[in-house]
Amino acid sequence: MRVRTFGGGPPLLLVHGFPLDGTMWNPVIPALAQRWRVIVPDLRGFGQTPWPANAPPQTAADVEANRVTFSLNDFADDLAELLATLAIHGPITFCGLSMGGYIAFAFWRRHAKLVERLILCDTRAAADSPEAAAARRATAERVLREGTEFVAEAMLPKLHASAAFARDPAICAETHAVILRADPRAVAAASLAMAARPDSTGDLAGINVPTLVLCGEHDVISPPEEMAAWAKLIPNCRYVTIAGSGHMTTLENPADFAAAVNRVLD
Ligand code: MLT
């Protein structure tokens, strides 16, 4: 697993969204590394971490036939193993954006002892609707046949705020390029895993670590009203809106994002 580490201080694990890689954290790393030991992995099959050579691509037909070979729990367990490899045995702050947030819930269920705080960014507690899950299964089949271009075309307008395309065209072009580089096997497996993820709403009241919930003001994938509502169910939680940003808060408003995360330490 490819991992980059920066700075010093309490460990902060940054887990990227779908179908992206650890570079989505780049604009916030310099400010975060002043206060934290920042750990930035690429999940399996994304960025510079290869999809395991011996793992066959999971297909929608496999899932329908109950031959599930990959779930978000596997991403969570990869991260627990990564921390052990880095000799980080104490609890960490787990910060996940979007799919990284879904993985945060899986990590919380499986490795709560490793979690000192949670930071849940532009993500959802609810499971997919049946229609959304069916669309993801269709994406999984198509990406294995056609590659990632159609995924980039479909996702880009939802990942970035509409104003960002005029304001920061280079950033939006880079997101497009990152999606084109993703391994179709990983995109298929992650799509199927997200479609099958459980509803985490019932876990919220039991989260007994300090939690920060962050959302871009113009996020259309995990809208601010929805995030603010479920954030209230977590006992020790602060909710922050990141002004002017779409779903990709780290890229569109890195200053406010990093300030909100650093404030956790105060
Ligand atoms: C992400 O940014 O990780 C995705 O938008 C998550 C999703 O498709 O639900």
mmCIF file of C-alpha atoms and ligand atoms in Angstrom:
data_model
loop_
_atom_site.group_PDB
_atom_site.id
_atom_site.type_symbol
_atom_site.label_atom_id
_atom_site.label_comp_id
_atom_site.label_asym_id
_atom_site.label_seq_id
_atom_site.Cartn_x
_atom_site.Cartn_y
_atom_site.Cartn_z
ATOM 1 C CA MET A 1 0.000 0.000 0.000
ATOM 2 C CA ARG A 2 1.378 3.364 -1.006
ATOM 3 C CA VAL A 3 1.393 5.783 1.945
ATOM 4 C CA ARG A 4 2.860 9.248 2.462
ATOM 5 C CA THR A 5 3.490 10.713 5.909
ATOM 6 C CA PHE A 6 4.140 14.312 6.899
ATOM 7 C CA GLY A 7 4.821 16.395 10.001
ATOM 8 C CA GLY A 8 4.682 15.379 13.639
ATOM 9 C CA GLY A 9 2.132 15.264 16.460
ATOM 10 C CA PRO A 10 -0.933 13.101 17.090
ATOM 11 C CA PRO A 11 -1.588 10.707 14.194
ATOM 12 C CA LEU A 12 -4.199 11.838 11.657
ATOM 13 C CA LEU A 13 -5.216 9.283 9.020
ATOM 14 C CA LEU A 14 -6.695 10.855 5.857
ATOM 15 C CA VAL A 15 -8.828 8.444 3.813
ATOM 16 C CA HIS A 16 -9.809 9.549 0.330
ATOM 17 C CA GLY A 17 -13.112 9.378 -1.547
ATOM 18 C CA PHE A 18 -14.284 7.479 -4.629
ATOM 19 C CA PRO A 19 -12.880 7.052 -7.248
ATOM 20 C CA LEU A 20 -9.996 9.264 -6.195
ATOM 21 C CA ASP A 21 -6.677 8.880 -4.398
ATOM 22 C CA GLY A 22 -4.600 10.432 -1.627
ATOM 23 C CA THR A 23 -3.692 13.442 -3.768
ATOM 24 C CA MET A 24 -7.122 14.933 -2.952
ATOM 25 C CA TRP A 25 -5.617 15.866 0.434
ATOM 26 C CA ASN A 26 -2.582 17.700 -1.020
ATOM 27 C CA PRO A 27 -3.865 21.290 -0.555
ATOM 28 C CA VAL A 28 -4.549 20.755 3.171
ATOM 29 C CA ILE A 29 -1.430 18.756 4.053
ATOM 30 C CA PRO A 30 0.970 21.694 4.703
ATOM 31 C CA ALA A 31 -1.355 23.294 7.296
ATOM 32 C CA LEU A 32 -2.295 19.972 8.912
ATOM 33 C CA ALA A 33 1.321 18.787 9.123
ATOM 34 C CA GLN A 34 2.118 21.716 11.421
ATOM 35 C CA ARG A 35 -0.050 20.129 14.127
ATOM 36 C CA TRP A 36 -0.376 16.426 13.272
ATOM 37 C CA ARG A 37 1.524 13.417 12.025
ATOM 38 C CA VAL A 38 -0.419 13.167 8.778
ATOM 39 C CA ILE A 39 -0.807 9.710 7.181
ATOM 40 C CA VAL A 40 -2.089 9.671 3.595
ATOM 41 C CA PRO A 41 -2.662 6.258 1.994
ATOM 42 C CA ASP A 42 -3.943 5.344 -1.451
ATOM 43 C CA LEU A 43 -6.612 2.651 -0.950
ATOM 44 C CA ARG A 44 -6.110 -0.610 -2.836
ATOM 45 C CA GLY A 45 -6.512 -0.167 -6.573
ATOM 46 C CA PHE A 46 -6.437 3.648 -6.369
ATOM 47 C CA GLY A 47 -3.554 6.066 -6.932
ATOM 48 C CA GLN A 48 -0.270 4.220 -6.597
ATOM 49 C CA THR A 49 -1.572 1.239 -4.627
ATOM 50 C CA PRO A 50 -2.182 -1.662 -7.012
ATOM 51 C CA TRP A 51 -5.274 -3.861 -6.980
ATOM 52 C CA PRO A 52 -3.995 -7.204 -5.596
ATOM 53 C CA ALA A 53 -2.760 -9.374 -8.474
ATOM 54 C CA ASN A 54 -4.464 -12.471 -7.051
ATOM 55 C CA ALA A 55 -7.855 -10.792 -6.463
ATOM 56 C CA PRO A 56 -10.264 -11.316 -9.363
ATOM 57 C CA PRO A 57 -12.474 -8.345 -10.251
ATOM 58 C CA GLN A 58 -15.715 -8.633 -8.307
ATOM 59 C CA THR A 59 -18.764 -8.442 -10.559
ATOM 60 C CA ALA A 60 -22.404 -7.591 -9.933
ATOM 61 C CA ALA A 61 -23.242 -11.211 -10.834
ATOM 62 C CA ASP A 62 -20.889 -12.428 -8.071
ATOM 63 C CA VAL A 63 -22.665 -10.226 -5.545
ATOM 64 C CA GLU A 64 -26.112 -11.405 -6.695
ATOM 65 C CA ALA A 65 -24.959 -15.000 -6.292
ATOM 66 C CA ASN A 66 -23.681 -14.211 -2.767
ATOM 67 C CA ARG A 67 -20.054 -14.598 -3.816
ATOM 68 C CA VAL A 68 -18.970 -11.375 -2.133
ATOM 69 C CA THR A 69 -15.188 -11.162 -2.198
ATOM 70 C CA PHE A 70 -14.771 -7.523 -1.222
ATOM 71 C CA SER A 71 -16.537 -5.044 1.075
ATOM 72 C CA LEU A 72 -15.768 -1.716 2.738
ATOM 73 C CA ASN A 73 -14.626 -3.777 5.751
ATOM 74 C CA ASP A 74 -11.647 -4.864 3.642
ATOM 75 C CA PHE A 75 -10.613 -1.243 3.111
ATOM 76 C CA ALA A 76 -10.992 -0.693 6.889
ATOM 77 C CA ASP A 77 -8.885 -3.756 7.692
ATOM 78 C CA ASP A 78 -6.209 -2.668 5.170
ATOM 79 C CA LEU A 79 -5.961 0.597 7.126
ATOM 80 C CA ALA A 80 -5.696 -1.153 10.516
ATOM 81 C CA GLU A 81 -2.906 -3.280 9.041
ATOM 82 C CA LEU A 82 -1.218 -0.168 7.656
ATOM 83 C CA LEU A 83 -1.201 1.448 11.127
ATOM 84 C CA ALA A 84 0.363 -1.700 12.603
ATOM 85 C CA THR A 85 2.987 -1.661 9.844
ATOM 86 C CA LEU A 86 3.764 1.974 10.680
ATOM 87 C CA ALA A 87 4.063 0.890 14.371
ATOM 88 C CA ILE A 88 1.188 3.193 15.355
ATOM 89 C CA HIS A 89 -0.438 1.277 18.190
ATOM 90 C CA GLY A 90 -2.101 4.154 20.025
ATOM 91 C CA PRO A 91 -5.421 5.606 18.948
ATOM 92 C CA ILE A 92 -5.596 7.860 15.902
ATOM 93 C CA THR A 93 -7.839 10.549 14.519
ATOM 94 C CA PHE A 94 -9.611 8.968 11.543
ATOM 95 C CA CYS A 95 -10.578 11.533 8.912
ATOM 96 C CA GLY A 96 -12.485 10.240 5.882
ATOM 97 C CA LEU A 97 -14.139 12.096 3.024
ATOM 98 C CA SER A 98 -17.211 10.614 1.352
ATOM 99 C CA MET A 99 -16.337 6.940 0.667
ATOM 100 C CA GLY A 100 -13.570 7.582 3.216
ATOM 101 C CA GLY A 101 -16.384 8.421 5.657
ATOM 102 C CA TYR A 102 -18.233 5.187 4.846
ATOM 103 C CA ILE A 103 -14.932 3.422 5.584
ATOM 104 C CA ALA A 104 -14.646 5.438 8.835
ATOM 105 C CA PHE A 105 -17.961 3.912 9.983
ATOM 106 C CA ALA A 106 -16.688 0.418 9.074
ATOM 107 C CA PHE A 107 -13.389 1.136 10.877
ATOM 108 C CA TRP A 108 -15.326 2.359 13.940
ATOM 109 C CA ARG A 109 -17.378 -0.859 14.016
ATOM 110 C CA ARG A 110 -14.324 -3.099 13.629
ATOM 111 C CA HIS A 111 -11.419 -1.217 15.218
ATOM 112 C CA ALA A 112 -12.953 1.264 17.711
ATOM 113 C CA LYS A 113 -10.010 0.798 20.084
ATOM 114 C CA LEU A 114 -7.769 2.406 17.450
ATOM 115 C CA VAL A 115 -9.934 5.553 17.241
ATOM 116 C CA GLU A 116 -9.364 8.628 19.417
ATOM 117 C CA ARG A 117 -11.483 11.014 17.296
ATOM 118 C CA LEU A 118 -13.535 10.903 14.093
ATOM 119 C CA ILE A 119 -13.655 13.524 11.363
ATOM 120 C CA LEU A 120 -16.423 12.763 8.869
ATOM 121 C CA CYS A 121 -16.296 14.952 5.757
ATOM 122 C CA ASP A 122 -18.859 15.199 2.942
ATOM 123 C CA THR A 123 -20.243 11.761 3.672
ATOM 124 C CA ARG A 124 -23.493 9.973 4.463
ATOM 125 C CA ALA A 125 -24.625 7.837 7.391
ATOM 126 C CA ALA A 126 -27.534 6.299 5.458
ATOM 127 C CA ALA A 127 -27.201 3.324 3.127
ATOM 128 C CA ASP A 128 -27.928 3.647 -0.592
ATOM 129 C CA SER A 129 -31.537 3.648 -1.749
ATOM 130 C CA PRO A 130 -32.389 0.540 -3.856
ATOM 131 C CA GLU A 131 -32.224 2.734 -6.997
ATOM 132 C CA ALA A 132 -28.791 4.157 -6.076
ATOM 133 C CA ALA A 133 -27.479 0.666 -5.290
ATOM 134 C CA ALA A 134 -28.750 -0.624 -8.650
ATOM 135 C CA ALA A 135 -27.029 2.280 -10.443
ATOM 136 C CA ARG A 136 -23.758 1.411 -8.704
ATOM 137 C CA ARG A 137 -24.071 -2.243 -9.773
ATOM 138 C CA ALA A 138 -24.583 -1.064 -13.356
ATOM 139 C CA THR A 139 -21.489 1.171 -13.031
ATOM 140 C CA ALA A 140 -19.487 -1.804 -11.759
ATOM 141 C CA GLU A 141 -20.399 -3.890 -14.825
ATOM 142 C CA ARG A 142 -19.805 -1.075 -17.296
ATOM 143 C CA VAL A 143 -16.452 0.080 -15.892
ATOM 144 C CA LEU A 144 -15.001 -3.415 -16.277
ATOM 145 C CA ARG A 145 -16.025 -3.374 -19.952
ATOM 146 C CA GLU A 146 -15.310 0.249 -20.864
ATOM 147 C CA GLY A 147 -12.850 1.755 -18.388
ATOM 148 C CA THR A 148 -13.266 4.833 -16.233
ATOM 149 C CA GLU A 149 -13.965 7.631 -18.742
ATOM 150 C CA PHE A 150 -17.768 7.526 -18.339
ATOM 151 C CA VAL A 151 -17.358 7.503 -14.540
ATOM 152 C CA ALA A 152 -15.295 10.696 -14.721
ATOM 153 C CA GLU A 153 -17.862 12.349 -16.993
ATOM 154 C CA ALA A 154 -20.763 11.393 -14.730
ATOM 155 C CA MET A 155 -19.115 12.253 -11.434
ATOM 156 C CA LEU A 156 -17.241 15.464 -12.110
ATOM 157 C CA PRO A 157 -20.300 17.777 -12.081
ATOM 158 C CA LYS A 158 -21.344 16.283 -8.733
ATOM 159 C CA LEU A 159 -17.915 16.354 -7.073
ATOM 160 C CA HIS A 160 -17.234 20.030 -7.681
ATOM 161 C CA ALA A 161 -19.476 23.031 -7.062
ATOM 162 C CA SER A 162 -20.685 24.488 -10.348
ATOM 163 C CA ALA A 163 -18.779 27.732 -9.631
ATOM 164 C CA ALA A 164 -15.524 25.761 -9.267
ATOM 165 C CA PHE A 165 -15.362 24.937 -12.994
ATOM 166 C CA ALA A 166 -14.867 28.638 -13.831
ATOM 167 C CA ARG A 167 -12.947 29.551 -10.657
ATOM 168 C CA ASP A 168 -10.533 26.558 -10.456
ATOM 169 C CA PRO A 169 -10.516 24.791 -13.852
ATOM 170 C CA ALA A 170 -7.109 23.212 -13.183
ATOM 171 C CA ILE A 171 -8.360 21.583 -9.979
ATOM 172 C CA CYS A 172 -11.421 20.154 -11.744
ATOM 173 C CA ALA A 173 -9.224 18.907 -14.612
ATOM 174 C CA GLU A 174 -6.952 17.178 -12.109
ATOM 175 C CA THR A 175 -9.920 15.419 -10.453
ATOM 176 C CA HIS A 176 -10.932 14.210 -13.939
ATOM 177 C CA ALA A 177 -7.383 12.929 -14.573
ATOM 178 C CA VAL A 178 -7.266 11.103 -11.227
ATOM 179 C CA ILE A 179 -10.517 9.278 -12.044
ATOM 180 C CA LEU A 180 -9.195 8.264 -15.481
ATOM 181 C CA ARG A 181 -6.144 6.731 -13.784
ATOM 182 C CA ALA A 182 -8.163 4.604 -11.321
ATOM 183 C CA ASP A 183 -8.019 0.833 -11.881
ATOM 184 C CA PRO A 184 -11.409 -0.312 -13.273
ATOM 185 C CA ARG A 185 -11.258 -3.392 -11.035
ATOM 186 C CA ALA A 186 -11.016 -1.158 -7.969
ATOM 187 C CA VAL A 187 -13.773 1.144 -9.240
ATOM 188 C CA ALA A 188 -16.044 -1.882 -9.779
ATOM 189 C CA ALA A 189 -15.217 -3.428 -6.408
ATOM 190 C CA ALA A 190 -15.674 -0.142 -4.527
ATOM 191 C CA SER A 191 -18.983 0.561 -6.328
ATOM 192 C CA LEU A 192 -20.344 -2.840 -5.329
ATOM 193 C CA ALA A 193 -19.002 -2.400 -1.784
ATOM 194 C CA MET A 194 -20.672 1.010 -1.422
ATOM 195 C CA ALA A 195 -23.950 -0.376 -2.807
ATOM 196 C CA ALA A 196 -23.871 -3.090 -0.139
ATOM 197 C CA ARG A 197 -22.793 -0.904 2.780
ATOM 198 C CA PRO A 198 -25.031 -0.983 5.835
ATOM 199 C CA ASP A 199 -26.962 1.996 7.197
ATOM 200 C CA SER A 200 -24.703 3.542 9.870
ATOM 201 C CA THR A 201 -27.405 5.773 11.388
ATOM 202 C CA GLY A 202 -27.952 3.301 14.239
ATOM 203 C CA ASP A 203 -24.265 3.556 15.197
ATOM 204 C CA LEU A 204 -24.261 7.347 15.624
ATOM 205 C CA ALA A 205 -25.575 7.487 19.219
ATOM 206 C CA GLY A 206 -22.880 5.019 20.284
ATOM 207 C CA ILE A 207 -19.941 7.022 18.929
ATOM 208 C CA ASN A 208 -18.239 7.943 22.190
ATOM 209 C CA VAL A 209 -15.220 9.813 20.817
ATOM 210 C CA PRO A 210 -15.088 13.513 19.918
ATOM 211 C CA THR A 211 -16.321 13.903 16.362
ATOM 212 C CA LEU A 212 -16.173 16.661 13.786
ATOM 213 C CA VAL A 213 -18.605 16.583 10.865
ATOM 214 C CA LEU A 214 -17.692 18.802 7.898
ATOM 215 C CA CYS A 215 -19.665 19.570 4.761
ATOM 216 C CA GLY A 216 -19.201 21.813 1.737
ATOM 217 C CA GLU A 217 -21.914 24.465 1.491
ATOM 218 C CA HIS A 218 -22.835 23.345 -2.054
ATOM 219 C CA ASP A 219 -22.263 19.587 -1.678
ATOM 220 C CA VAL A 220 -24.937 17.782 -3.734
ATOM 221 C CA ILE A 221 -23.744 14.224 -2.964
ATOM 222 C CA SER A 222 -23.973 14.556 0.838
ATOM 223 C CA PRO A 223 -25.945 17.782 1.311
ATOM 224 C CA PRO A 224 -25.292 20.015 4.348
ATOM 225 C CA GLU A 225 -28.870 19.760 5.692
ATOM 226 C CA GLU A 226 -28.623 15.965 5.729
ATOM 227 C CA MET A 227 -25.183 15.964 7.382
ATOM 228 C CA ALA A 228 -26.155 18.552 10.004
ATOM 229 C CA ALA A 229 -29.221 16.444 10.902
ATOM 230 C CA TRP A 230 -27.357 13.207 11.533
ATOM 231 C CA ALA A 231 -24.430 14.993 13.220
ATOM 232 C CA LYS A 232 -26.909 15.869 16.006
ATOM 233 C CA LEU A 233 -27.251 12.158 16.798
ATOM 234 C CA ILE A 234 -23.546 11.862 17.743
ATOM 235 C CA PRO A 235 -23.179 12.784 21.432
ATOM 236 C CA ASN A 236 -19.913 14.781 21.329
ATOM 237 C CA CYS A 237 -19.975 16.312 17.873
ATOM 238 C CA ARG A 238 -19.332 19.645 16.216
ATOM 239 C CA TYR A 239 -20.769 20.352 12.755
ATOM 240 C CA VAL A 240 -19.048 22.838 10.402
ATOM 241 C CA THR A 241 -20.075 24.048 6.933
ATOM 242 C CA ILE A 242 -17.189 24.833 4.553
ATOM 243 C CA ALA A 243 -18.162 28.017 2.728
ATOM 244 C CA GLY A 244 -18.333 28.185 -1.063
ATOM 245 C CA SER A 245 -17.315 24.560 -1.590
ATOM 246 C CA GLY A 246 -18.894 21.581 -3.284
ATOM 247 C CA HIS A 247 -18.260 17.951 -2.258
ATOM 248 C CA MET A 248 -14.465 18.267 -2.663
ATOM 249 C CA THR A 249 -13.902 20.551 0.330
ATOM 250 C CA THR A 250 -10.151 19.848 0.557
ATOM 251 C CA LEU A 251 -9.654 21.065 -3.011
ATOM 252 C CA GLU A 252 -12.149 23.937 -3.119
ATOM 253 C CA ASN A 253 -11.611 25.586 0.268
ATOM 254 C CA PRO A 254 -8.458 24.092 1.787
ATOM 255 C CA ALA A 255 -7.871 27.002 4.190
ATOM 256 C CA ASP A 256 -11.220 26.628 5.978
ATOM 257 C CA PHE A 257 -11.001 22.833 5.850
ATOM 258 C CA ALA A 258 -7.545 22.737 7.485
ATOM 259 C CA ALA A 259 -8.521 25.394 10.052
ATOM 260 C CA ALA A 260 -11.566 23.346 11.108
ATOM 261 C CA VAL A 261 -9.504 20.163 11.445
ATOM 262 C CA ASN A 262 -6.686 21.906 13.336
ATOM 263 C CA ARG A 263 -9.228 23.478 15.718
ATOM 264 C CA VAL A 264 -10.003 19.944 16.912
ATOM 265 C CA LEU A 265 -6.695 20.027 18.804
ATOM 266 C CA ASP A 266 -7.600 23.210 20.675
HETATM 267 C C1 MLT B 1 -17.057 9.871 -2.955
HETATM 268 O O1 MLT B 1 -16.719 11.056 -3.119
HETATM 269 O O2 MLT B 1 -16.376 9.090 -2.275
HETATM 270 C C2 MLT B 1 -18.315 9.383 -3.606
HETATM 271 O O3 MLT B 1 -19.029 10.463 -4.121
HETATM 272 C C3 MLT B 1 -19.139 8.598 -2.663
HETATM 273 C C4 MLT B 1 -20.406 8.091 -3.264
HETATM 274 O O4 MLT B 1 -20.492 7.902 -4.488
HETATM 275 O O5 MLT B 1 -21.355 7.807 -2.492
#
